Coordinates of N, CA and C in Angstrom, one line a residue:
M1 N 119.1 115.2 70.9 CA 119.7 114.3 71.9 C 119.0 113.0 72.0
E2 N 119.7 111.9 71.7 CA 119.1 110.6 71.7 C 119.4 109.9 73.0
V3 N 118.4 109.3 73.6 CA 118.5 108.6 74.9 C 118.7 107.1 74.6
K4 N 119.7 106.5 75.2 CA 119.9 105.1 75.0 C 119.0 104.4 76.1
V5 N 118.3 103.4 75.6 CA 117.4 102.6 76.5 C 117.8 101.2 76.6
A6 N 117.9 100.7 77.8 CA 118.3 99.3 78.0 C 117.3 98.3 77.3
G7 N 117.8 97.1 77.0 CA 116.9 96.1 76.3 C 115.6 95.9 76.9
R8 N 115.5 95.7 78.2 CA 114.2 95.4 78.8 C 113.3 96.6 78.8
W9 N 113.9 97.8 79.0 CA 113.1 99.0 78.9 C 112.6 99.2 77.5
R10 N 113.4 98.9 76.5 CA 113.0 99.0 75.1 C 111.8 98.2 74.8
R11 N 111.8 96.9 75.3 CA 110.7 96.0 75.1 C 109.4 96.5 75.8
I12 N 109.6 97.0 77.0 CA 108.4 97.5 77.8 C 107.8 98.7 77.1
L13 N 108.7 99.7 76.7 CA 108.2 100.9 76.0 C 107.7 100.6 74.6
A14 N 108.2 99.6 74.0 CA 107.7 99.3 72.6 C 106.3 98.8 72.6
R15 N 105.9 98.2 73.7 CA 104.5 97.7 73.7 C 103.5 98.8 73.5
G16 N 103.8 100.0 74.0 CA 102.9 101.1 73.9 C 103.2 102.0 72.7
A17 N 104.3 101.8 72.0 CA 104.6 102.7 70.9 C 103.9 102.3 69.6
G18 N 103.7 103.3 68.8 CA 103.1 103.0 67.5 C 102.2 104.1 67.1
P19 N 101.6 104.0 65.9 CA 100.7 105.1 65.5 C 99.5 105.3 66.4
A20 N 98.9 106.4 66.4 CA 97.8 106.7 67.3 C 96.6 105.7 67.1
S21 N 96.5 105.2 65.9 CA 95.4 104.3 65.6 C 95.5 103.0 66.4
R22 N 96.8 102.6 66.7 CA 97.0 101.3 67.4 C 97.1 101.5 68.9
V23 N 97.3 102.7 69.4 CA 97.5 103.0 70.8 C 96.3 103.8 71.3
P24 N 95.4 103.2 72.1 CA 94.2 103.9 72.6 C 94.7 105.2 73.4
G25 N 94.2 106.3 73.0 CA 94.5 107.5 73.7 C 95.9 108.0 73.4
G26 N 96.6 107.4 72.4 CA 97.9 107.7 72.1 C 98.0 108.9 71.2
R27 N 99.3 109.4 71.0 CA 99.5 110.5 70.1 C 100.3 109.9 68.9
A28 N 100.1 110.5 67.8 CA 100.7 110.0 66.6 C 102.2 109.9 66.7
G29 N 102.8 108.7 66.5 CA 104.2 108.5 66.5 C 104.8 108.5 67.9
G30 N 104.0 108.5 69.0 CA 104.6 108.5 70.3 C 104.0 107.4 71.2
V31 N 104.5 107.4 72.4 CA 104.1 106.4 73.4 C 103.0 107.1 74.2
A32 N 101.9 106.4 74.4 CA 100.8 106.9 75.2 C 101.3 107.0 76.6
P33 N 101.0 108.2 77.3 CA 101.5 108.4 78.7 C 101.1 107.3 79.6
V34 N 99.8 106.8 79.5 CA 99.3 105.7 80.4 C 100.1 104.5 80.2
F35 N 100.4 104.1 79.0 CA 101.2 102.9 78.7 C 102.6 103.0 79.3
H36 N 103.2 104.2 79.1 CA 104.5 104.4 79.6 C 104.6 104.3 81.1
V37 N 103.6 104.9 81.8 CA 103.6 104.9 83.3 C 103.4 103.4 83.7
R38 N 102.5 102.7 83.1 CA 102.2 101.3 83.5 C 103.5 100.5 83.3
G39 N 104.2 100.7 82.2 CA 105.4 100.0 82.0 C 106.5 100.3 83.0
V40 N 106.6 101.5 83.4 CA 107.6 101.9 84.4 C 107.3 101.3 85.7
V41 N 106.0 101.4 86.1 CA 105.5 100.8 87.4 C 105.7 99.3 87.4
A42 N 105.4 98.6 86.3 CA 105.6 97.2 86.3 C 107.1 96.8 86.4
Y43 N 108.0 97.6 85.7 CA 109.4 97.3 85.7 C 110.0 97.5 87.1
L44 N 109.6 98.5 87.8 CA 110.1 98.8 89.1 C 109.4 98.0 90.2
R45 N 108.4 97.3 89.8 CA 107.7 96.4 90.8 C 107.0 97.2 91.9
W46 N 106.5 98.4 91.6 CA 105.7 99.1 92.5 C 104.3 98.7 92.5
R47 N 103.5 99.1 93.5 CA 102.1 98.6 93.6 C 101.2 99.9 93.5
T48 N 100.0 99.6 93.1 CA 99.0 100.7 93.2 C 98.1 100.5 94.4
F49 N 97.3 101.5 94.7 CA 96.6 101.6 96.0 C 95.4 100.6 96.0
N50 N 95.1 100.1 97.1 CA 93.8 99.4 97.4 C 93.4 99.8 98.8
T51 N 92.3 99.3 99.3 CA 91.7 99.8 100.5 C 92.7 99.6 101.7
A52 N 93.4 98.5 101.7 CA 94.3 98.2 102.8 C 95.5 99.3 102.9
E53 N 96.0 99.7 101.7 CA 97.0 100.7 101.6 C 96.5 102.0 102.1
W54 N 95.3 102.4 101.7 CA 94.7 103.7 102.1 C 94.6 103.7 103.6
E55 N 94.1 102.6 104.2 CA 94.0 102.6 105.7 C 95.4 102.6 106.4
S56 N 96.3 102.0 105.8 CA 97.7 102.0 106.3 C 98.3 103.4 106.2
L57 N 98.1 104.1 105.1 CA 98.5 105.5 104.9 C 97.8 106.4 105.9
Y58 N 96.5 106.2 106.1 CA 95.8 107.1 107.0 C 96.3 106.9 108.4
G59 N 96.5 105.7 108.8 CA 97.0 105.4 110.2 C 98.4 106.0 110.4
F60 N 99.2 106.0 109.4 CA 100.6 106.6 109.4 C 100.4 108.1 109.6
Q61 N 99.6 108.7 108.7 CA 99.4 110.2 108.8 C 98.8 110.6 110.2
F62 N 97.9 109.8 110.7 CA 97.3 110.1 112.0 C 98.3 110.1 113.1
A63 N 99.2 109.1 113.0 CA 100.3 109.0 114.0 C 101.2 110.2 114.0
R64 N 101.5 110.7 112.8 CA 102.3 111.9 112.6 C 101.6 113.1 113.1
A65 N 100.3 113.2 112.8 CA 99.5 114.3 113.2 C 99.4 114.4 114.7
M66 N 99.3 113.2 115.4 CA 99.2 113.2 116.8 C 100.5 113.7 117.5
E67 N 101.6 113.6 116.7 CA 102.8 114.2 117.2 C 102.9 115.7 117.0
H68 N 101.8 116.2 116.5 CA 101.6 117.7 116.3 C 102.6 118.2 115.3
E69 N 102.9 117.5 114.3 CA 103.8 117.9 113.2 C 103.0 118.9 112.3
A70 N 103.7 119.8 111.6 CA 103.0 120.7 110.7 C 102.5 119.9 109.5
P71 N 101.5 120.4 108.8 CA 101.0 119.7 107.6 C 102.0 119.4 106.6
K72 N 102.9 120.3 106.4 CA 104.0 120.1 105.4 C 104.8 118.9 105.8
L73 N 105.2 118.7 107.0 CA 106.0 117.6 107.5 C 105.2 116.3 107.4
V74 N 103.9 116.4 107.7 CA 103.0 115.2 107.6 C 103.0 114.7 106.1
F75 N 102.8 115.7 105.2 CA 102.8 115.4 103.8 C 104.1 114.8 103.3
R76 N 105.2 115.4 103.7 CA 106.5 114.8 103.3 C 106.7 113.4 103.8
A77 N 106.4 113.2 105.1 CA 106.5 111.9 105.7 C 105.6 110.9 105.0
A78 N 104.4 111.3 104.6 CA 103.6 110.4 103.8 C 104.2 110.0 102.5
C79 N 104.8 111.0 101.8 CA 105.4 110.7 100.5 C 106.6 109.8 100.7
E80 N 107.4 110.0 101.7 CA 108.5 109.1 102.0 C 108.0 107.7 102.4
Y81 N 106.9 107.6 103.1 CA 106.3 106.3 103.5 C 105.9 105.6 102.2
L82 N 105.3 106.3 101.3 CA 104.8 105.7 100.0 C 106.0 105.2 99.2
S83 N 107.0 106.0 99.1 CA 108.2 105.5 98.3 C 108.9 104.3 98.9
T84 N 109.0 104.3 100.3 CA 109.7 103.2 100.9 C 108.8 101.9 100.8
S85 N 107.5 102.1 100.8 CA 106.5 101.0 100.7 C 106.4 100.6 99.2
R86 N 107.0 101.3 98.3 CA 107.0 101.1 96.9 C 105.5 101.1 96.4
L87 N 104.8 102.1 96.8 CA 103.4 102.4 96.4 C 103.4 103.6 95.4
V88 N 102.7 103.5 94.4 CA 102.5 104.7 93.5 C 101.7 105.7 94.2
R89 N 102.3 106.9 94.3 CA 101.6 108.0 95.0 C 100.3 108.4 94.3
P90 N 99.2 108.4 95.0 CA 98.0 108.9 94.4 C 98.1 110.4 94.1
G91 N 97.1 111.0 93.6 CA 97.2 112.5 93.3 C 97.5 113.3 94.6
V92 N 98.2 114.4 94.4 CA 98.6 115.2 95.5 C 97.4 115.7 96.3
V93 N 96.4 116.0 95.6 CA 95.2 116.5 96.3 C 94.6 115.4 97.3
N94 N 94.6 114.2 96.8 CA 94.1 113.1 97.7 C 95.0 113.0 98.9
V95 N 96.3 113.1 98.8 CA 97.2 113.0 99.9 C 97.0 114.2 100.9
L96 N 96.8 115.4 100.3 CA 96.6 116.5 101.1 C 95.3 116.5 101.9
E97 N 94.2 115.9 101.2 CA 93.0 115.8 101.9 C 93.1 114.8 103.1
H98 N 93.8 113.8 102.9 CA 94.0 112.8 104.0 C 94.9 113.4 105.1
V99 N 95.8 114.3 104.8 CA 96.6 115.0 105.8 C 95.6 115.8 106.6
A100 N 94.8 116.6 105.9 CA 93.8 117.5 106.7 C 92.9 116.7 107.5
T101 N 92.4 115.5 107.0 CA 91.5 114.7 107.8 C 92.2 114.1 109.0
A102 N 93.5 113.7 108.8 CA 94.2 113.1 110.0 C 94.5 114.2 111.0
R103 N 94.7 115.4 110.6 CA 95.0 116.5 111.6 C 93.7 116.9 112.3
V104 N 92.6 116.8 111.7 CA 91.3 117.1 112.4 C 91.0 116.0 113.4
R105 N 91.2 114.8 113.0 CA 91.0 113.6 113.9 C 92.0 113.7 115.1
A106 N 93.3 114.1 114.8 CA 94.3 114.2 115.9 C 93.9 115.3 116.9
R107 N 93.4 116.4 116.3 CA 92.9 117.5 117.2 C 91.8 117.1 118.1
E108 N 90.8 116.3 117.5 CA 89.7 115.8 118.3 C 90.2 114.8 119.4
E109 N 91.1 114.0 119.0 CA 91.6 113.0 119.9 C 92.3 113.6 121.1
T110 N 93.1 114.7 120.7 CA 93.8 115.4 121.8 C 92.9 116.1 122.7
S111 N 91.8 116.7 122.2 CA 90.8 117.3 123.1 C 90.1 116.3 124.0
L112 N 89.8 115.1 123.4 CA 89.2 114.1 124.3 C 90.1 113.6 125.4
N113 N 91.4 113.4 125.0 CA 92.4 113.0 126.0 C 92.6 114.0 127.1
L114 N 92.6 115.3 126.7 CA 92.8 116.4 127.7 C 91.5 116.5 128.6
A115 N 90.3 116.3 128.0 CA 89.1 116.5 128.7 C 89.0 115.5 129.9
L116 N 89.6 114.3 129.7 CA 89.6 113.3 130.8 C 90.5 113.7 131.9
L117 N 91.5 114.5 131.6 CA 92.5 114.9 132.7 C 92.1 116.2 133.4
L118 N 91.4 117.1 132.7 CA 91.1 118.4 133.2 C 89.8 118.4 134.0
T119 N 89.7 119.3 135.0 CA 88.4 119.4 135.7 C 88.1 120.9 135.9
G120 N 86.8 121.2 136.0 CA 86.4 122.5 136.4 C 87.0 123.7 135.7
R121 N 87.6 124.6 136.5 CA 88.1 125.9 136.1 C 89.3 125.6 135.1
V122 N 90.1 124.7 135.4 CA 91.3 124.4 134.5 C 90.8 123.9 133.1
R123 N 89.7 123.1 133.1 CA 89.1 122.7 131.8 C 88.6 123.9 131.0
A124 N 87.9 124.8 131.6 CA 87.4 126.0 130.9 C 88.5 126.8 130.4
D125 N 89.6 127.0 131.2 CA 90.7 127.8 130.7 C 91.4 127.1 129.5
E126 N 91.6 125.8 129.7 CA 92.3 125.0 128.6 C 91.5 125.0 127.3
I127 N 90.1 124.8 127.4 CA 89.3 124.8 126.2 C 89.4 126.1 125.5
G128 N 89.4 127.2 126.3 CA 89.5 128.5 125.7 C 90.9 128.7 125.0
W129 N 91.9 128.1 125.6 CA 93.2 128.2 125.1 C 93.3 127.4 123.8
L130 N 92.7 126.2 123.8 CA 92.7 125.4 122.6 C 91.9 126.0 121.4
S131 N 90.8 126.6 121.7 CA 90.0 127.3 120.6 C 90.8 128.5 120.1
D132 N 91.6 129.2 120.9 CA 92.4 130.3 120.4 C 93.5 129.8 119.5
Q133 N 94.0 128.6 119.6 CA 95.1 128.1 118.9 C 94.7 127.7 117.4
R134 N 93.4 127.5 117.2 CA 93.0 127.1 115.8 C 93.1 128.3 115.0

């Protein structure tokens, strides 16, 4: 089955095509995966991550975690956030680690906020209840 490629795509993909000797890390007679991905990213005008994007993503995940959403929902929301921001998603493990970190920070923030409101016996009961929930 032959796939028809539009003219601009053909030029982008042709840059990485060629024998393995001409394409670093390439396979004989094919397009190197890195060159293909770079071409697609450039064509779609997506961006890669820098420090500001990581901080923005972390803030977004923290806000979702503060709403006490499940990790799966926080991960899905993060993926949707990345696609609407036109950012290339980093590795899944990186995103999951950030979800876990955001949830830990949200749990600590919730405990601090509750500690200011609770006193004496109520605080002891509440802290026991929170530790049972983990």
